Amino acid sequence: MVKINKDYLNLQGSYLFSEIAKKVNAYAQANPDKEIIRLGIGDVTRPLPPAVISSLHSAVDEMGRAETFRGYAPDLGYEFLRNAIAENDFIKRGCNIAADEIFVSDGAKSDSGNIQEIFGKDNVVAVCDPVYPVYVDTNVMAGRSGKYDCEKGGFEKIVYMPCTSENGFAPEFPKTVPDLIYLCFPNNPTGATIEKDVLQEWVDYANKNGSVIIYDAAYEAYISDQNVPHSIYECEGARECAIELHSFSKNAGFTGLRLGYTVIPKDLVREGVKLHSLWARRHGTKYNGAPYIVQRAGEAVYSKAGQAEIKETINYYMRNAAYILDGLKKAGYTVSGGVNAPYIWLKTPEGLTSWEFFDRLLTKANVVGTPGVGFGAHGEGYFRLTAFGNYEATVKAVDRIVKL
């Protein structure tokens, strides 16, 4: 008889955003006359930059000619894209990262879920609380979590690092030293950032204890403050302890194209084995590469025109963020984020739970956000709004919330 992977049975309900979609769809069907504004899921709404569109068209034309047709991509990704990434995202920032330490993929979500496969099942995992659900759920699937503790609001074997208003929604070193540490800055969901000297402390901590930091930098393009690092490799010693994940979704609008990359320096060694070689083996075995046309589109992001165009897009979203942040503050809400990040994190009013506030917003203001408790126990009593909507719709949504 076939045996199932019983670790999947430890997962709690459906994926957060699937649950939100069910609730919103049910309300929309029952109230077809209502205009629902969605500021929940972190999906972008601005069109692809013209430089990217031009590159896509050219690459599609190449695929239609025998002499320029491309099949499977190289395991690590095409050299033209990896060279552009290394030069623009790292070397120009003083980070010592080579093109052959970059693995091109179909997105940071996939990589953040898959990266745990190169680590043993008995590793202790630490995550921020609240946290992007994929970090936790994929380790549950892999059998590292143990059972879910309803009273604690978390899994018994996972180390949770509370991120609260008292610590500026940034984690503190856990009492139990973990093997794998997931960090995301600028943070999803709280919009919090971490300054370079503080991130350096995490690098030093990891190197001292032999831990590995899995650093999600998907939102680095939204950083405007000089003292907030764009990459963990700006810190001394990070090559010996850190893996970094990047996405083209939030900076260049590739949520529909799918493109990202993971950096694993060759200096990162555990138990005498280079993690670079393990990921290379996994990558080559389970993945056939992002499409050629998409990788050419990614290359265009680093062109002079592409950089100017994505800056316009980021400014557009940050204009939304500023409107949400200022509007809610003036209305008396306790809010944070929205400065170096496209997420606004607000405390629910009147002692409402996260889901109660979700229901109120949906039914009274016809606005969709994300309940903070969906990101972890310490997200209870909080709520996330995104700046990825249309500006006019964002203004209308904030005005509706303010009038509640």
mmCIF file of N, CA and C in Angstrom, residues 271-369:
data_model
loop_
_atom_site.group_PDB
_atom_site.id
_atom_site.type_symbol
_atom_site.label_atom_id
_atom_site.label_comp_id
_atom_site.label_asym_id
_atom_site.label_seq_id
_atom_site.Cartn_x
_atom_site.Cartn_y
_atom_site.Cartn_z
ATOM 1 N N GLU A 271 30.231 20.783 7.512
ATOM 2 C CA GLU A 271 30.630 19.369 7.563
ATOM 3 C C GLU A 271 31.585 19.017 6.419
ATOM 4 N N GLY A 272 32.436 19.975 6.078
ATOM 5 C CA GLY A 272 33.430 19.742 5.051
ATOM 6 C C GLY A 272 32.897 19.762 3.629
ATOM 7 N N VAL A 273 31.659 20.164 3.454
ATOM 8 C CA VAL A 273 31.016 20.156 2.133
ATOM 9 C C VAL A 273 30.613 21.580 1.747
ATOM 10 N N LYS A 274 30.914 21.972 0.510
ATOM 11 C CA LYS A 274 30.475 23.270 0.010
ATOM 12 C C LYS A 274 28.975 23.218 -0.292
ATOM 13 N N LEU A 275 28.229 24.115 0.334
ATOM 14 C CA LEU A 275 26.787 24.153 0.071
ATOM 15 C C LEU A 275 26.503 24.545 -1.372
ATOM 16 N N HIS A 276 27.426 25.259 -1.981
ATOM 17 C CA HIS A 276 27.314 25.618 -3.397
ATOM 18 C C HIS A 276 27.184 24.366 -4.254
ATOM 19 N N SER A 277 27.980 23.346 -3.964
ATOM 20 C CA SER A 277 27.948 22.125 -4.772
ATOM 21 C C SER A 277 26.663 21.340 -4.540
ATOM 22 N N LEU A 278 26.138 21.380 -3.309
ATOM 23 C CA LEU A 278 24.878 20.681 -3.028
ATOM 24 C C LEU A 278 23.713 21.326 -3.777
ATOM 25 N N TRP A 279 23.663 22.656 -3.732
ATOM 26 C CA TRP A 279 22.584 23.359 -4.432
ATOM 27 C C TRP A 279 22.719 23.199 -5.945
ATOM 28 N N ALA A 280 23.956 23.187 -6.431
ATOM 29 C CA ALA A 280 24.178 22.980 -7.860
ATOM 30 C C ALA A 280 23.654 21.613 -8.288
ATOM 31 N N ARG A 281 23.882 20.603 -7.445
ATOM 32 C CA ARG A 281 23.399 19.253 -7.754
ATOM 33 C C ARG A 281 21.882 19.206 -7.743
ATOM 34 N N ARG A 282 21.289 19.827 -6.727
ATOM 35 C CA ARG A 282 19.826 19.853 -6.625
ATOM 36 C C ARG A 282 19.230 20.631 -7.795
ATOM 37 N N HIS A 283 19.816 21.775 -8.091
ATOM 38 C CA HIS A 283 19.335 22.661 -9.143
ATOM 39 C C HIS A 283 19.368 21.943 -10.505
ATOM 40 N N GLY A 284 20.480 21.288 -10.778
ATOM 41 C CA GLY A 284 20.620 20.608 -12.059
ATOM 42 C C GLY A 284 19.725 19.400 -12.194
ATOM 43 N N THR A 285 19.395 18.761 -11.071
ATOM 44 C CA THR A 285 18.565 17.557 -11.100
ATOM 45 C C THR A 285 17.076 17.879 -11.222
ATOM 46 N N LYS A 286 16.624 18.903 -10.525
ATOM 47 C CA LYS A 286 15.187 19.150 -10.413
ATOM 48 C C LYS A 286 14.685 20.341 -11.222
ATOM 49 N N TYR A 287 15.573 21.035 -11.926
ATOM 50 C CA TYR A 287 15.148 22.277 -12.565
ATOM 51 C C TYR A 287 15.801 22.407 -13.931
ATOM 52 N N ASN A 288 15.018 22.812 -14.925
ATOM 53 C CA ASN A 288 15.537 22.976 -16.276
ATOM 54 C C ASN A 288 15.776 24.433 -16.666
ATOM 55 N N GLY A 289 15.677 25.329 -15.702
ATOM 56 C CA GLY A 289 16.046 26.710 -15.961
ATOM 57 C C GLY A 289 14.896 27.607 -16.360
ATOM 58 N N ALA A 290 15.013 28.896 -15.992
ATOM 59 C CA ALA A 290 14.049 29.896 -16.440
ATOM 60 C C ALA A 290 14.164 30.040 -17.957
ATOM 61 N N PRO A 291 13.066 30.303 -18.650
ATOM 62 C CA PRO A 291 13.091 30.408 -20.111
ATOM 63 C C PRO A 291 14.074 31.462 -20.608
ATOM 64 N N TYR A 292 14.648 31.208 -21.769
ATOM 65 C CA TYR A 292 15.607 32.138 -22.371
ATOM 66 C C TYR A 292 15.021 33.540 -22.500
ATOM 67 N N ILE A 293 13.784 33.625 -22.976
ATOM 68 C CA ILE A 293 13.191 34.951 -23.197
ATOM 69 C C ILE A 293 13.031 35.712 -21.874
ATOM 70 N N VAL A 294 12.755 34.986 -20.790
ATOM 71 C CA VAL A 294 12.600 35.630 -19.487
ATOM 72 C C VAL A 294 13.954 36.077 -18.945
ATOM 73 N N GLN A 295 14.982 35.272 -19.172
ATOM 74 C CA GLN A 295 16.315 35.674 -18.712
ATOM 75 C C GLN A 295 16.827 36.886 -19.502
ATOM 76 N N ARG A 296 16.500 36.955 -20.797
ATOM 77 C CA ARG A 296 16.841 38.156 -21.558
ATOM 78 C C ARG A 296 16.093 39.374 -21.010
ATOM 79 N N ALA A 297 14.838 39.159 -20.609
ATOM 80 C CA ALA A 297 14.068 40.243 -19.998
ATOM 81 C C ALA A 297 14.721 40.692 -18.703
ATOM 82 N N GLY A 298 15.231 39.729 -17.936
ATOM 83 C CA GLY A 298 15.926 40.054 -16.701
ATOM 84 C C GLY A 298 17.186 40.855 -16.954
ATOM 85 N N GLU A 299 17.916 40.509 -18.000
ATOM 86 C CA GLU A 299 19.107 41.258 -18.365
ATOM 87 C C GLU A 299 18.768 42.719 -18.649
ATOM 88 N N ALA A 300 17.617 42.949 -19.295
ATOM 89 C CA ALA A 300 17.210 44.310 -19.654
ATOM 90 C C ALA A 300 16.931 45.170 -18.430
ATOM 91 N N VAL A 301 16.598 44.540 -17.307
ATOM 92 C CA VAL A 301 16.363 45.287 -16.067
ATOM 93 C C VAL A 301 17.603 46.075 -15.672
ATOM 94 N N TYR A 302 18.792 45.548 -16.009
ATOM 95 C CA TYR A 302 20.048 46.182 -15.613
ATOM 96 C C TYR A 302 20.565 47.187 -16.646
ATOM 97 N N SER A 303 19.855 47.337 -17.748
ATOM 98 C CA SER A 303 20.252 48.347 -18.726
ATOM 99 C C SER A 303 19.983 49.738 -18.149
ATOM 100 N N LYS A 304 20.569 50.764 -18.762
ATOM 101 C CA LYS A 304 20.363 52.128 -18.285
ATOM 102 C C LYS A 304 18.885 52.499 -18.311
ATOM 103 N N ALA A 305 18.222 52.144 -19.420
ATOM 104 C CA ALA A 305 16.788 52.434 -19.531
ATOM 105 C C ALA A 305 15.992 51.621 -18.519
ATOM 106 N N GLY A 306 16.356 50.347 -18.378
ATOM 107 C CA GLY A 306 15.649 49.477 -17.448
ATOM 108 C C GLY A 306 15.738 49.976 -16.014
ATOM 109 N N GLN A 307 16.920 50.424 -15.600
ATOM 110 C CA GLN A 307 17.095 50.928 -14.245
ATOM 111 C C GLN A 307 16.251 52.182 -13.998
ATOM 112 N N ALA A 308 16.203 53.058 -14.988
ATOM 113 C CA ALA A 308 15.392 54.273 -14.845
ATOM 114 C C ALA A 308 13.905 53.929 -14.762
ATOM 115 N N GLU A 309 13.488 52.958 -15.563
ATOM 116 C CA GLU A 309 12.068 52.588 -15.614
ATOM 117 C C GLU A 309 11.611 51.874 -14.343
ATOM 118 N N ILE A 310 12.441 50.994 -13.804
ATOM 119 C CA ILE A 310 12.008 50.314 -12.569
ATOM 120 C C ILE A 310 12.036 51.289 -11.392
ATOM 121 N N LYS A 311 12.897 52.295 -11.474
ATOM 122 C CA LYS A 311 12.893 53.316 -10.416
ATOM 123 C C LYS A 311 11.564 54.067 -10.407
ATOM 124 N N GLU A 312 11.045 54.347 -11.596
ATOM 125 C CA GLU A 312 9.731 55.002 -11.691
ATOM 126 C C GLU A 312 8.647 54.136 -11.073
ATOM 127 N N THR A 313 8.716 52.832 -11.346
ATOM 128 C CA THR A 313 7.721 51.905 -10.805
ATOM 129 C C THR A 313 7.799 51.850 -9.286
ATOM 130 N N ILE A 314 9.012 51.741 -8.763
ATOM 131 C CA ILE A 314 9.190 51.690 -7.311
ATOM 132 C C ILE A 314 8.691 52.980 -6.666
ATOM 133 N N ASN A 315 8.977 54.114 -7.282
ATOM 134 C CA ASN A 315 8.493 55.395 -6.758
ATOM 135 C C ASN A 315 6.971 55.448 -6.748
ATOM 136 N N TYR A 316 6.363 54.845 -7.765
ATOM 137 C CA TYR A 316 4.899 54.799 -7.834
ATOM 138 C C TYR A 316 4.339 54.042 -6.629
ATOM 139 N N TYR A 317 4.906 52.860 -6.366
ATOM 140 C CA TYR A 317 4.421 52.055 -5.246
ATOM 141 C C TYR A 317 4.707 52.731 -3.904
ATOM 142 N N MET A 318 5.852 53.384 -3.799
ATOM 143 C CA MET A 318 6.175 54.041 -2.538
ATOM 144 C C MET A 318 5.316 55.290 -2.314
ATOM 145 N N ARG A 319 4.822 55.864 -3.397
ATOM 146 C CA ARG A 319 3.828 56.941 -3.259
ATOM 147 C C ARG A 319 2.566 56.372 -2.625
ATOM 148 N N ASN A 320 2.168 55.192 -3.066
ATOM 149 C CA ASN A 320 1.031 54.501 -2.446
ATOM 150 C C ASN A 320 1.291 54.259 -0.962
ATOM 151 N N ALA A 321 2.508 53.749 -0.680
ATOM 152 C CA ALA A 321 2.855 53.432 0.710
ATOM 153 C C ALA A 321 2.758 54.679 1.590
ATOM 154 N N ALA A 322 3.267 55.793 1.078
ATOM 155 C CA ALA A 322 3.236 57.035 1.847
ATOM 156 C C ALA A 322 1.804 57.483 2.113
ATOM 157 N N TYR A 323 0.936 57.308 1.123
ATOM 158 C CA TYR A 323 -0.460 57.719 1.303
ATOM 159 C C TYR A 323 -1.135 56.851 2.363
ATOM 160 N N ILE A 324 -0.899 55.558 2.302
ATOM 161 C CA ILE A 324 -1.485 54.652 3.293
ATOM 162 C C ILE A 324 -0.971 54.988 4.681
ATOM 163 N N LEU A 325 0.342 55.125 4.795
ATOM 164 C CA LEU A 325 0.974 55.390 6.088
ATOM 165 C C LEU A 325 0.472 56.695 6.692
ATOM 166 N N ASP A 326 0.501 57.767 5.913
ATOM 167 C CA ASP A 326 0.092 59.075 6.419
ATOM 168 C C ASP A 326 -1.402 59.115 6.736
ATOM 169 N N GLY A 327 -2.193 58.527 5.839
ATOM 170 C CA GLY A 327 -3.642 58.546 6.039
ATOM 171 C C GLY A 327 -4.075 57.811 7.293
ATOM 172 N N LEU A 328 -3.481 56.649 7.533
ATOM 173 C CA LEU A 328 -3.858 55.867 8.705
ATOM 174 C C LEU A 328 -3.334 56.497 9.992
ATOM 175 N N LYS A 329 -2.130 57.089 9.921
ATOM 176 C CA LYS A 329 -1.600 57.772 11.098
ATOM 177 C C LYS A 329 -2.510 58.930 11.504
ATOM 178 N N LYS A 330 -2.921 59.724 10.530
ATOM 179 C CA LYS A 330 -3.786 60.868 10.813
ATOM 180 C C LYS A 330 -5.132 60.425 11.377
ATOM 181 N N ALA A 331 -5.551 59.219 10.991
ATOM 182 C CA ALA A 331 -6.831 58.696 11.481
ATOM 183 C C ALA A 331 -6.699 58.060 12.861
ATOM 184 N N GLY A 332 -5.476 58.028 13.397
ATOM 185 C CA GLY A 332 -5.284 57.510 14.747
ATOM 186 C C GLY A 332 -4.821 56.071 14.842
ATOM 187 N N TYR A 333 -4.547 55.448 13.700
ATOM 188 C CA TYR A 333 -4.054 54.069 13.715
ATOM 189 C C TYR A 333 -2.577 54.047 14.108
ATOM 190 N N THR A 334 -2.172 52.982 14.751
ATOM 191 C CA THR A 334 -0.756 52.749 15.046
ATOM 192 C C THR A 334 -0.170 51.965 13.890
ATOM 193 N N VAL A 335 0.733 52.581 13.139
ATOM 194 C CA VAL A 335 1.243 51.972 11.912
ATOM 195 C C VAL A 335 2.761 52.067 11.835
ATOM 196 N N SER A 336 3.350 51.128 11.089
ATOM 197 C CA SER A 336 4.791 51.135 10.837
ATOM 198 C C SER A 336 5.035 50.576 9.444
ATOM 199 N N GLY A 337 6.319 50.518 9.048
ATOM 200 C CA GLY A 337 6.640 50.086 7.691
ATOM 201 C C GLY A 337 6.372 51.206 6.707
ATOM 202 N N GLY A 338 6.334 50.854 5.410
ATOM 203 C CA GLY A 338 5.952 51.807 4.392
ATOM 204 C C GLY A 338 6.983 52.860 4.047
ATOM 205 N N VAL A 339 8.230 52.731 4.557
ATOM 206 C CA VAL A 339 9.264 53.716 4.247
ATOM 207 C C VAL A 339 10.330 53.106 3.342
ATOM 208 N N ASN A 340 10.959 52.045 3.788
ATOM 209 C CA ASN A 340 11.922 51.322 2.952
ATOM 210 C C ASN A 340 11.324 50.013 2.448
ATOM 211 N N ALA A 341 10.028 49.904 2.507
ATOM 212 C CA ALA A 341 9.334 48.664 2.147
ATOM 213 C C ALA A 341 7.934 48.974 1.637
ATOM 214 N N PRO A 342 7.386 48.116 0.782
ATOM 215 C CA PRO A 342 6.057 48.352 0.227
ATOM 216 C C PRO A 342 4.919 47.803 1.087
ATOM 217 N N TYR A 343 5.213 47.464 2.339
ATOM 218 C CA TYR A 343 4.188 46.934 3.231
ATOM 219 C C TYR A 343 3.963 47.867 4.401
ATOM 220 N N ILE A 344 2.694 48.000 4.793
ATOM 221 C CA ILE A 344 2.309 48.795 5.949
ATOM 222 C C ILE A 344 1.714 47.842 6.977
ATOM 223 N N TRP A 345 2.203 47.928 8.193
ATOM 224 C CA TRP A 345 1.831 47.033 9.284
ATOM 225 C C TRP A 345 1.098 47.862 10.329
ATOM 226 N N LEU A 346 -0.174 47.556 10.546
ATOM 227 C CA LEU A 346 -0.967 48.376 11.460
ATOM 228 C C LEU A 346 -1.570 47.553 12.582
ATOM 229 N N LYS A 347 -1.717 48.185 13.709
ATOM 230 C CA LYS A 347 -2.340 47.545 14.858
ATOM 231 C C LYS A 347 -3.853 47.643 14.698
ATOM 232 N N THR A 348 -4.534 46.536 14.877
ATOM 233 C CA THR A 348 -5.993 46.548 14.708
ATOM 234 C C THR A 348 -6.631 47.388 15.816
ATOM 235 N N PRO A 349 -7.666 48.149 15.492
ATOM 236 C CA PRO A 349 -8.286 49.033 16.485
ATOM 237 C C PRO A 349 -9.270 48.296 17.391
ATOM 238 N N GLU A 350 -9.549 48.912 18.506
ATOM 239 C CA GLU A 350 -10.624 48.478 19.412
ATOM 240 C C GLU A 350 -10.463 47.041 19.899
ATOM 241 N N GLY A 351 -9.236 46.553 19.943
ATOM 242 C CA GLY A 351 -9.010 45.202 20.437
ATOM 243 C C GLY A 351 -9.494 44.099 19.519
ATOM 244 N N LEU A 352 -9.778 44.427 18.263
ATOM 245 C CA LEU A 352 -10.237 43.411 17.319
ATOM 246 C C LEU A 352 -9.110 42.431 16.995
ATOM 247 N N THR A 353 -9.470 41.173 16.782
ATOM 248 C CA THR A 353 -8.482 40.221 16.305
ATOM 249 C C THR A 353 -8.177 40.520 14.840
ATOM 250 N N SER A 354 -7.134 39.908 14.341
ATOM 251 C CA SER A 354 -6.742 40.144 12.945
ATOM 252 C C SER A 354 -7.853 39.764 11.978
ATOM 253 N N TRP A 355 -8.467 38.602 12.197
ATOM 254 C CA TRP A 355 -9.528 38.156 11.289
ATOM 255 C C TRP A 355 -10.812 38.962 11.464
ATOM 256 N N GLU A 356 -11.083 39.422 12.683
ATOM 257 C CA GLU A 356 -12.243 40.288 12.889
ATOM 258 C C GLU A 356 -12.079 41.601 12.128
ATOM 259 N N PHE A 357 -10.874 42.133 12.160
ATOM 260 C CA PHE A 357 -10.621 43.371 11.413
ATOM 261 C C PHE A 357 -10.684 43.105 9.909
ATOM 262 N N PHE A 358 -10.207 41.950 9.471
ATOM 263 C CA PHE A 358 -10.320 41.565 8.064
ATOM 264 C C PHE A 358 -11.783 41.583 7.625
ATOM 265 N N ASP A 359 -12.635 40.954 8.435
ATOM 266 C CA ASP A 359 -14.062 40.896 8.100
ATOM 267 C C ASP A 359 -14.687 42.289 8.095
ATOM 268 N N ARG A 360 -14.312 43.121 9.063
ATOM 269 C CA ARG A 360 -14.862 44.475 9.104
ATOM 270 C C ARG A 360 -14.455 45.258 7.862
ATOM 271 N N LEU A 361 -13.170 45.173 7.511
ATOM 272 C CA LEU A 361 -12.676 45.900 6.355
ATOM 273 C C LEU A 361 -13.364 45.437 5.076
ATOM 274 N N LEU A 362 -13.533 44.124 4.954
ATOM 275 C CA LEU A 362 -14.141 43.572 3.748
ATOM 276 C C LEU A 362 -15.612 43.973 3.637
ATOM 277 N N THR A 363 -16.356 43.824 4.716
ATOM 278 C CA THR A 363 -17.806 44.038 4.643
ATOM 279 C C THR A 363 -18.213 45.506 4.779
ATOM 280 N N LYS A 364 -17.455 46.302 5.526
ATOM 281 C CA LYS A 364 -17.826 47.699 5.762
ATOM 282 C C LYS A 364 -17.137 48.676 4.808
ATOM 283 N N ALA A 365 -15.903 48.338 4.384
ATOM 284 C CA ALA A 365 -15.157 49.246 3.510
ATOM 285 C C ALA A 365 -14.885 48.622 2.148
ATOM 286 N N ASN A 366 -15.178 47.343 2.007
ATOM 287 C CA ASN A 366 -14.900 46.601 0.767
ATOM 288 C C ASN A 366 -13.428 46.696 0.371
ATOM 289 N N VAL A 367 -12.577 46.587 1.387
ATOM 290 C CA VAL A 367 -11.130 46.597 1.205
ATOM 291 C C VAL A 367 -10.561 45.284 1.729
ATOM 292 N N VAL A 368 -9.621 44.713 0.986
ATOM 293 C CA VAL A 368 -8.995 43.450 1.379
ATOM 294 C C VAL A 368 -7.565 43.702 1.835
ATOM 295 N N GLY A 369 -7.240 43.197 3.001
ATOM 296 C CA GLY A 369 -5.874 43.200 3.504
ATOM 297 C C GLY A 369 -5.519 41.804 3.970
#
